[in-house]
Coordinates of C-alpha atoms in Angstrom, one line a residue:
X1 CA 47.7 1.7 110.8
X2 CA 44.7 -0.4 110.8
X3 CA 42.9 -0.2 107.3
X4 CA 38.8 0.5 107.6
X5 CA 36.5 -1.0 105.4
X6 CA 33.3 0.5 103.7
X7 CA 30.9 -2.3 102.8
X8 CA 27.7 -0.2 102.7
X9 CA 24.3 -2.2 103.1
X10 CA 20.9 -1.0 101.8
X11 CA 19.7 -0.3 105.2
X12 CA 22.5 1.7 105.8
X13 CA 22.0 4.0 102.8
X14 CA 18.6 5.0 103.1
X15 CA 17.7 7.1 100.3
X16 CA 20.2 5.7 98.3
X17 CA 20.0 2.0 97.0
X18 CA 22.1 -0.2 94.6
X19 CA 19.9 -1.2 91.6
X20 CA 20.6 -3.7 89.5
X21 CA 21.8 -2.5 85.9
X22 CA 22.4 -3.9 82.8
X23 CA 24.9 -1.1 81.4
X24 CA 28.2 -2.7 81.9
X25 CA 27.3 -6.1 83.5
X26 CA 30.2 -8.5 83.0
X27 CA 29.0 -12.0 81.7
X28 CA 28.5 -14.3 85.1
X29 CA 28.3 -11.1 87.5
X30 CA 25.7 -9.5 89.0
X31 CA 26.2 -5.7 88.3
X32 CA 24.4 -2.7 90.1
X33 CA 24.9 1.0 90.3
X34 CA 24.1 3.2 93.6
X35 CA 20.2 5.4 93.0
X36 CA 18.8 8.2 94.2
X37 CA 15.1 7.0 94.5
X38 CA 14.8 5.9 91.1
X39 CA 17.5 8.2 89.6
X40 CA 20.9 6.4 89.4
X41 CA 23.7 8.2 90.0
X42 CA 25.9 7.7 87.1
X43 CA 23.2 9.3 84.7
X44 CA 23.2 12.5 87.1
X45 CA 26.9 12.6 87.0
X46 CA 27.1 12.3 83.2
X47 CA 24.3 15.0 82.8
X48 CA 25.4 17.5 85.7
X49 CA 29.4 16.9 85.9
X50 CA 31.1 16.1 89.3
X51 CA 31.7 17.1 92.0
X52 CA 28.2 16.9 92.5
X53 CA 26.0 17.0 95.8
X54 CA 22.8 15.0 95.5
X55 CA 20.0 15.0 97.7
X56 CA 16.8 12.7 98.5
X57 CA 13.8 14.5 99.4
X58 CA 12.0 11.6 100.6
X59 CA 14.5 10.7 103.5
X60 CA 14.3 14.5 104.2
X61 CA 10.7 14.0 104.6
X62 CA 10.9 10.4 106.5
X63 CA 13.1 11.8 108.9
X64 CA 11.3 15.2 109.8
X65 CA 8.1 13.0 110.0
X66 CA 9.5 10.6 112.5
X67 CA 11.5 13.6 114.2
X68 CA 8.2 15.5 114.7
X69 CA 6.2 12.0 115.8
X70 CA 8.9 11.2 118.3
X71 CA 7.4 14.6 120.2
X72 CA 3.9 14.2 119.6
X73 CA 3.2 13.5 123.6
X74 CA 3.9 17.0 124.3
X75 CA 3.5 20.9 122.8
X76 CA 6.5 21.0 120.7
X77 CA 7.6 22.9 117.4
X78 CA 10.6 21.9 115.1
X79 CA 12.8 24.2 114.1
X80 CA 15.7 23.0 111.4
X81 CA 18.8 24.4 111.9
X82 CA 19.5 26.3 109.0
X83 CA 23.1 26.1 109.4
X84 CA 23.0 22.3 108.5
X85 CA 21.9 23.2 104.9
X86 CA 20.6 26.1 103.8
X87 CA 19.6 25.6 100.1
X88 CA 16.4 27.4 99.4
X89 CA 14.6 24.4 98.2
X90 CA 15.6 22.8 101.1
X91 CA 14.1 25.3 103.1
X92 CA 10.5 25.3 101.1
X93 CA 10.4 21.4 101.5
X94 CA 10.7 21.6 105.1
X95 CA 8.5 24.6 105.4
X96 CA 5.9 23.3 103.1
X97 CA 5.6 20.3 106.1
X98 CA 5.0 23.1 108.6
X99 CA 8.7 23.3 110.2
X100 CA 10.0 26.2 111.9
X101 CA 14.1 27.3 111.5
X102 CA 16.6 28.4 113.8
X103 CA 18.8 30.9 112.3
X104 CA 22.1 32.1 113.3
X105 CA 23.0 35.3 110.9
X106 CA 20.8 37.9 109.4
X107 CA 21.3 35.9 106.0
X108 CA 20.2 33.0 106.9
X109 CA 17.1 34.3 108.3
X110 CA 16.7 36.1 104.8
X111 CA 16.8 32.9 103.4
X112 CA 14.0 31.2 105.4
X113 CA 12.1 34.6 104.4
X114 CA 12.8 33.7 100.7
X115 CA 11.5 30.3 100.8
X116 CA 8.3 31.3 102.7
X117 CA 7.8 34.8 104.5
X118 CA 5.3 33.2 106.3
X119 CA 7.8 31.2 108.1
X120 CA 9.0 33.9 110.5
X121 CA 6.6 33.6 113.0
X122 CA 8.5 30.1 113.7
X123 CA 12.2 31.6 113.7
X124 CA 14.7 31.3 116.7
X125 CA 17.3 33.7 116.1
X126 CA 20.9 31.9 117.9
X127 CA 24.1 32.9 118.0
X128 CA 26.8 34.7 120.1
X129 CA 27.2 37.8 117.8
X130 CA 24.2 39.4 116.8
X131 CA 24.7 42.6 115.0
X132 CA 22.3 45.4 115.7
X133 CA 21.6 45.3 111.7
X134 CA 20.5 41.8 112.2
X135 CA 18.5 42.8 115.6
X136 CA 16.6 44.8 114.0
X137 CA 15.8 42.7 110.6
X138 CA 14.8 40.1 113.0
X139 CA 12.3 42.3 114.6
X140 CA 10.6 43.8 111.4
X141 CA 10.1 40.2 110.7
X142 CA 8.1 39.2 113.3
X143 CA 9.9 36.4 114.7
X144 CA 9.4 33.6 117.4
X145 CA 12.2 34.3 119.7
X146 CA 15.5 36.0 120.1
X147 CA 18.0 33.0 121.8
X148 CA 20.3 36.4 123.8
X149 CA 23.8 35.1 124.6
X150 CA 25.2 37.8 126.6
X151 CA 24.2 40.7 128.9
X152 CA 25.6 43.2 126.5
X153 CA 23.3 41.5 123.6
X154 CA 20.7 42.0 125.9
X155 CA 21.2 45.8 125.6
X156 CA 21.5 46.3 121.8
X157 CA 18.2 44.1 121.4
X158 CA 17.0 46.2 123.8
X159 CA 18.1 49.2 122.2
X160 CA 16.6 48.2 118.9
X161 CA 13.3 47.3 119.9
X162 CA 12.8 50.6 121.9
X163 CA 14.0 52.3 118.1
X164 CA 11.5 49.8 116.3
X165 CA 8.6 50.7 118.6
X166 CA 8.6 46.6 119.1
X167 CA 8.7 44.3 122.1
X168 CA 11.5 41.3 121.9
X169 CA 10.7 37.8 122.9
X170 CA 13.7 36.5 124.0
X171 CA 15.0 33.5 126.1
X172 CA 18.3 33.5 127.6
X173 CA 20.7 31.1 126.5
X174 CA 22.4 29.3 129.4
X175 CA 25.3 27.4 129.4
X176 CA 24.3 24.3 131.7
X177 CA 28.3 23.1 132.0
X178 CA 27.2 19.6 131.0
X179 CA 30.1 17.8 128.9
X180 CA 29.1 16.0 125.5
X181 CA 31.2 13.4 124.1
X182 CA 31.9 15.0 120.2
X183 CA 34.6 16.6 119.0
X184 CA 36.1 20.0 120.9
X185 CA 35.1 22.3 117.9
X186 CA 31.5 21.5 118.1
X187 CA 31.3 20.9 121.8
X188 CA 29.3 24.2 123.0
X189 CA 28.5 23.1 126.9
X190 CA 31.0 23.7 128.8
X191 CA 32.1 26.6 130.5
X192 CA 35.6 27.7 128.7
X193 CA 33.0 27.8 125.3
X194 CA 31.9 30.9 124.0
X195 CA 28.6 30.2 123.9
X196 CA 25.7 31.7 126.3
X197 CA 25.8 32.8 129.7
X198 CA 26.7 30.5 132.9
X199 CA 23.8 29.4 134.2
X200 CA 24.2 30.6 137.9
X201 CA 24.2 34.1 136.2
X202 CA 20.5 33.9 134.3
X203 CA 18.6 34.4 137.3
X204 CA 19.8 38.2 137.3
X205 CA 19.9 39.0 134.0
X206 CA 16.1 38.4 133.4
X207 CA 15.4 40.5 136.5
X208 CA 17.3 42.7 134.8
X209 CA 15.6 42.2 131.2
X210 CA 12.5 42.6 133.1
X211 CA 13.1 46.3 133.9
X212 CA 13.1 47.3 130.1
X213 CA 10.3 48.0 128.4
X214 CA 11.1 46.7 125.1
X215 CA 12.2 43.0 125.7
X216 CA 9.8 40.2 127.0
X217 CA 11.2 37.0 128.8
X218 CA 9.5 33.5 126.9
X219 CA 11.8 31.4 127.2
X220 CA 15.1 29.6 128.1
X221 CA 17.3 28.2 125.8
X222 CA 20.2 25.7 125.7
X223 CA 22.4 24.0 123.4
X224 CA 25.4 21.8 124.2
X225 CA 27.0 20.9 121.1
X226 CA 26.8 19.0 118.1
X227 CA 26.8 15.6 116.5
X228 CA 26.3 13.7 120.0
X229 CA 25.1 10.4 119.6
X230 CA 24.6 9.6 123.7
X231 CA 21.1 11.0 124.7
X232 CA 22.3 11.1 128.6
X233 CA 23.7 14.8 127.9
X234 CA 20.8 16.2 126.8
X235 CA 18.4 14.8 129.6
X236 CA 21.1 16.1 132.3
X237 CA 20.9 19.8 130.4
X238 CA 17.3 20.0 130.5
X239 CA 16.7 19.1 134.4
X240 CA 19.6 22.2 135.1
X241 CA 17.1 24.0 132.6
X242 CA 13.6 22.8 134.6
X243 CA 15.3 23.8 137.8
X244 CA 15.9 27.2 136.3
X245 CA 12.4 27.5 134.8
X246 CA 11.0 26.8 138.3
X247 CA 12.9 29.6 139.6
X248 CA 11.6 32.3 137.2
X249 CA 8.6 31.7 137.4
X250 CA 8.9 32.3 141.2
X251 CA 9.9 35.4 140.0
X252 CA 7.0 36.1 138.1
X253 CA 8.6 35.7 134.6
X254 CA 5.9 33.9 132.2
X255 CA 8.3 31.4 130.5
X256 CA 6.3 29.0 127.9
X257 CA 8.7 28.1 125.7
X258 CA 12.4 25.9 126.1
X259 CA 14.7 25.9 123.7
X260 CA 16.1 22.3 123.7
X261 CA 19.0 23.3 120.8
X262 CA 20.0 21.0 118.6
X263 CA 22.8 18.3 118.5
X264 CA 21.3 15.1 118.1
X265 CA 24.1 13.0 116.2
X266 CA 24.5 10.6 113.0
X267 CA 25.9 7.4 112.8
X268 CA 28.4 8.1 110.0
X269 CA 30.9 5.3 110.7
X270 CA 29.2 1.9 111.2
X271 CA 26.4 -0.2 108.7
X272 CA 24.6 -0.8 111.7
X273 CA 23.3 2.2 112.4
X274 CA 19.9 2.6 115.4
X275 CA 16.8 3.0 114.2
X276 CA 15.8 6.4 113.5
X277 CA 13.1 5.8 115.4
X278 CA 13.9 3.8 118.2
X279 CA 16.9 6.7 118.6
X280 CA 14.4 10.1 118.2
X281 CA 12.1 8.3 120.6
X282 CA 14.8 7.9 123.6
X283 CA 16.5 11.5 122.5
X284 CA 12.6 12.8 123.2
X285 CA 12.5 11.3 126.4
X286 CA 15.5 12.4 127.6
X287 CA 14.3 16.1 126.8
X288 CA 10.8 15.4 127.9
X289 CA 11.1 13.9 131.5
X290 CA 12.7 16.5 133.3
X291 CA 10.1 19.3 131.9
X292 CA 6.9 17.2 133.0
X293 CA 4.2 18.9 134.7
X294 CA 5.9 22.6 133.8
X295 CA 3.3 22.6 131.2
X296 CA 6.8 23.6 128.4
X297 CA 6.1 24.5 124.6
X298 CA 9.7 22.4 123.6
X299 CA 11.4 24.2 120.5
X300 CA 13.9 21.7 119.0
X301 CA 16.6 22.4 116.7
X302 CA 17.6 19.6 114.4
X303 CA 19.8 20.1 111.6
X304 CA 22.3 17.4 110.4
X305 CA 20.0 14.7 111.8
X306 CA 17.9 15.5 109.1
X307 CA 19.5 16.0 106.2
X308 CA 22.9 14.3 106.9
X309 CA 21.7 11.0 105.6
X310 CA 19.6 12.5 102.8
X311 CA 22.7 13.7 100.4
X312 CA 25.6 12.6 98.9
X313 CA 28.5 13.8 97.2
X314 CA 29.3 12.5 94.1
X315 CA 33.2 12.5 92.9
X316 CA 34.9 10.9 89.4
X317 CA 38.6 9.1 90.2
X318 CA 41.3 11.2 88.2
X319 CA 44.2 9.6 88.7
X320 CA 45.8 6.7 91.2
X321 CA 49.0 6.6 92.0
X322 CA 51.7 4.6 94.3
X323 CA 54.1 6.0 96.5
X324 CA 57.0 3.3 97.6
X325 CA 54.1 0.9 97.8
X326 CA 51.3 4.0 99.7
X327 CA 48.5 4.1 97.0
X328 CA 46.1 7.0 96.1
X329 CA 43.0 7.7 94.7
X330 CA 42.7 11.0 93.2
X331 CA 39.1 12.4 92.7
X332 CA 37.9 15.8 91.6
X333 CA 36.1 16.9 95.1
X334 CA 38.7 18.8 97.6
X335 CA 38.5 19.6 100.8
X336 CA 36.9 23.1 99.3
X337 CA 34.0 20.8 98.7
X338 CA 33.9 19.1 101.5
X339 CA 35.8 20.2 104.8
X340 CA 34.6 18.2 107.3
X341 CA 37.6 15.3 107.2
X342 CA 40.1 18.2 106.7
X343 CA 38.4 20.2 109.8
X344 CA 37.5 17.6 112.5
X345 CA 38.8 14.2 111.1
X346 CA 35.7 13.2 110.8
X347 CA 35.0 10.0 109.0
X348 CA 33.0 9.5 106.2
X349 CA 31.7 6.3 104.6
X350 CA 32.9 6.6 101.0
X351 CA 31.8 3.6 98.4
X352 CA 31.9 2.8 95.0
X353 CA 28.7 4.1 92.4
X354 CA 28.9 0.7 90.4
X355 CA 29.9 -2.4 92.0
X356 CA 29.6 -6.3 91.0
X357 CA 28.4 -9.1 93.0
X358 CA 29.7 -9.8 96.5
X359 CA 32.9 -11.9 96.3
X360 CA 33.6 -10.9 92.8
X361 CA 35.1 -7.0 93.3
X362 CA 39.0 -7.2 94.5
X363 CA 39.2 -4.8 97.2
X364 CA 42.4 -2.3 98.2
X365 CA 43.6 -0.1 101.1
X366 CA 43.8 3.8 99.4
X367 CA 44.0 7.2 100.7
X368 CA 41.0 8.7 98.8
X369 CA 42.2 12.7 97.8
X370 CA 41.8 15.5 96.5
X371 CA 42.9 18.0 94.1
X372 CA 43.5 21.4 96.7
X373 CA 47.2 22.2 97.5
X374 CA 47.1 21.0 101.1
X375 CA 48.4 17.9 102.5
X376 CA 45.1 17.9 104.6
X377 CA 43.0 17.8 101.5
X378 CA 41.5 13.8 101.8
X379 CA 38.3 12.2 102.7
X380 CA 39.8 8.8 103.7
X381 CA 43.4 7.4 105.4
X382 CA 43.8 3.9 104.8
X383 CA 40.3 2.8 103.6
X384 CA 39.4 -0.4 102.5
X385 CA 37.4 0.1 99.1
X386 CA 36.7 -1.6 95.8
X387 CA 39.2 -1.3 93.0
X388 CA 37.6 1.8 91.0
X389 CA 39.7 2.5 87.6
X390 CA 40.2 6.4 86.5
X391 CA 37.1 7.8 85.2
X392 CA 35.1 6.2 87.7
X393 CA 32.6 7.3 90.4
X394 CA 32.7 7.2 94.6
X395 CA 29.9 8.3 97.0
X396 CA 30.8 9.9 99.8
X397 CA 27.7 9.3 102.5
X398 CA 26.4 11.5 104.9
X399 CA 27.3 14.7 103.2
X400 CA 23.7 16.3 103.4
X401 CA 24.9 18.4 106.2
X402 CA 27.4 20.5 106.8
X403 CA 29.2 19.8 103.3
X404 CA 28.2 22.8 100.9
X405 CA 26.9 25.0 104.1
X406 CA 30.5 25.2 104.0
X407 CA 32.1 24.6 101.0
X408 CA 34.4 27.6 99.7
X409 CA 36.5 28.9 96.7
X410 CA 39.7 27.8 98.2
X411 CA 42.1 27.5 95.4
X412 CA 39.9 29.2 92.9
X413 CA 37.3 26.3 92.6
X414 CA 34.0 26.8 91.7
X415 CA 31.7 25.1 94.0
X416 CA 29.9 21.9 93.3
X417 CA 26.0 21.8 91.6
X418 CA 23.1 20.8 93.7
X419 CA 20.5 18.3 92.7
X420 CA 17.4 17.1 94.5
X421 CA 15.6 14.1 93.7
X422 CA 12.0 13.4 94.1
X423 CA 10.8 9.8 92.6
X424 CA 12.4 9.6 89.2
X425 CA 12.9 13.3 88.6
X426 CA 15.9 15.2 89.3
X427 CA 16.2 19.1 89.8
X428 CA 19.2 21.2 89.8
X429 CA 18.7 23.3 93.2
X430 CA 22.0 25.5 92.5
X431 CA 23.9 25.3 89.5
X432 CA 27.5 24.9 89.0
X433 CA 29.6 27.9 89.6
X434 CA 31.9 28.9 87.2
X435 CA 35.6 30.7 87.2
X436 CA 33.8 33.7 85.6
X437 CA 31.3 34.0 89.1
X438 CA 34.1 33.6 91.3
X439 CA 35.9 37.2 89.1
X440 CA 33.1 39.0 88.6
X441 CA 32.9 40.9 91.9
X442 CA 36.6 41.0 92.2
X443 CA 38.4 44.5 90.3
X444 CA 41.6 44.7 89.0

């Protein structure tokens, strides 16, 4: 198997920069240590313990700023995908910069209430299995728009507004059948996927919603999958979704709002990585150019391309060891941590905290795992990385999304700490769990 090499460059790391360090420098060799801002990461992990997830709130910023300006030609809200990363102080950063949230569970939606309860009047509620509990939170709340993914759905939100005495914005979500090159678990497009209902189909159900007194047609909605890094997709979606637009409104339905979803991809596996700019500005185009002249409020959903680049997941080496010439690195994350190798394959870059001058660090082809009782517990096959002794520290990038939105007790681990950085402080956002948390609802 051919051996992949991490050799991460400061572009590449955004948020996180080596800095040259004087603690350990070897006479004749540069030496420098991987920061967060102006935090470096060793001191975190001595203070806070590993596994550790650390966070920069400036790249969160940066990239919801140059996000938001990439729609700035047309009436547009942003609406983070709480899903991505759903830490409260996550959710107040964003909010304090005037985002909106898509939700997909009544709990996340309590969440985005808990950071700021003025935020529900910019809440898209997704997601194929709405229970009438959560129907009905959703309504007392106040909230944008109800993204309905079945007839039957339809009903029950129906049913609940008629209860509450409310009227339910909703858009349909329609499934356009346009095929998205990312993996088959996040792929949400296509016809044989759960999600939404065909397109063909929508027409009828909002004549249909139209008859009830309780629900109100907005909008139309649409989402085709996740972490997809051609834009091509997304502009073929939204012209099926224009051509449907044009046809309610022929039916006297006032739609003012499409839901573009979410989706927009990373570049996890290469150092030369598009501009974030140059990349939101041809994803907004490819949104924008089928829905000119239809006089649209777009509602965009992004979630990992936010906060994916902006954290980190620290991880001490505990042991290596060599199998018949097959050589390991043993750190003290697991795939409880961190399940998105283990789930999807999906590659990481993983590099070393401290590092010497180029040239001057010997180099080795590991499998980098962890400590969970499964052979699928790794972050890395056959990676190319710098010789790191026990006791010392990796980064694995990209791990602001999707990493402790679904990390887990697996094994009986407590889950890792949270830390976000702002300049040169650091603040613990969750703290560690312990064995006690994980027994203290249980009974014997």
């Amino acid at each position: 198997m051919t051996s992949r090499s991490d050799r991460p460059s400061v572009a590449r790391l955004s948020g996180f920069t080596y800095r040259e360090s004087q603690r350990g420098s070897a006479r004749g060799r540069e030496h420098s240590v991987l920061h967060a801002e102006e935090v470096a990461l060793p001191s975190l992990a001595d203070r806070y313990g590993t596994p550790l997830y650390v966070y920069s709130s400036a790249t969160i910023r940066e990239r919801y700023r140059i996000f938001d300006h990439a729609f700035r030609g047309i009436p547009h809200s942003v609406c983070y995908s709480v899903k991505a990363n759903s830490n409260l102080s996550i959710l107040r950063l964003l909010a304090k910069m005037g985002c909106g949230f898509d939700v997909v569970s009544g709990g996340e939606l309590e969440r985005v209430l808990t950071a700021d309860r003025k935020a529900a009047k910019k809440v898209v509620f997704s997601g194929v299995g709405k229970t009438r509990e959560e129907l009905k939170a959703a309504l007392k709340a106040g909230i944008l728009l109800f993204n309905v993914e079945s007839e039957s759905e339809l009903w029950a939100l129906a049913e609940c507004a008629d209860q509450l005495r409310k009227t339910a914005p909703l858009a349909l979500r329609v499934n356009p059948d346009v095929a998205a090159e990312t993996h088959p678990y996040i792929s949400t497009g296509l016809r044989q996927h759960k999600f939404g209902v065909p397109i063909r189909a929508a027409r009828a159900l909002y004549a249909k919603a139209s008859g009830s007194r309780g629900l109100k047609a907005r909008g139309v909605s649409v989402h085709i999958g996740s972490q997809i890094v051609d834009v091509t997709p997304f502009g073929e979606a939204m012209a099926r979704v224009a051509e449907l637009v044009r046809l309610l409104r022929s039916d006297a339905h006032e739609i003012d709002y499409v839901d573009a979803g979410g989706g927009l991809g990373i570049a996890y596996d290469h150092a030369d990585a598009p501009d974030f700019s140059d990349y939101t500005a041809a994803y907004a185009n490819a949104l924008a150019t089928p829905l000119r002249g239809l006089g649209l409020h777009l509602l965009l959903e992004p979630g990992r391309s936010i906060v994916g680049p902006a954290g980190v997941l620290l991880t001490s080496v505990i042991y290596k060891k060599e199998n018949d010439g097959k050589r390991f690195v043993v750190v003290d994350a697991g795939m409880n941590d961190l399940i998105r190798p283990a789930l999807y394959g999906a590659y990481h870059q993983i590099v070393a905290v401290s590092r010497t001058s180029a040239g001057a660090t010997a180099r080795e082809i590991v499998d980098v795992v962890g400590p969970v009782c499964e052979t699928g517990d790794f972050f890395a096959h056959d990676r190319e990385l710098p010789v790191v002794a026990e006791g010392g520290l990796l980064a694995i990038l990209d791990a602001g999304a999707y990493g402790m939105a679904l990390a887990s007790n697996y094994n009986t681990r407590p889950r890792p700490a949270e830390v976000l950085v702002t300049g040169k402080s650091a603040k613990v956002i969750r703290k560690r769990e312990s064995v006690k948390d994980l027994l203290q609802a249980e009974r014997g």
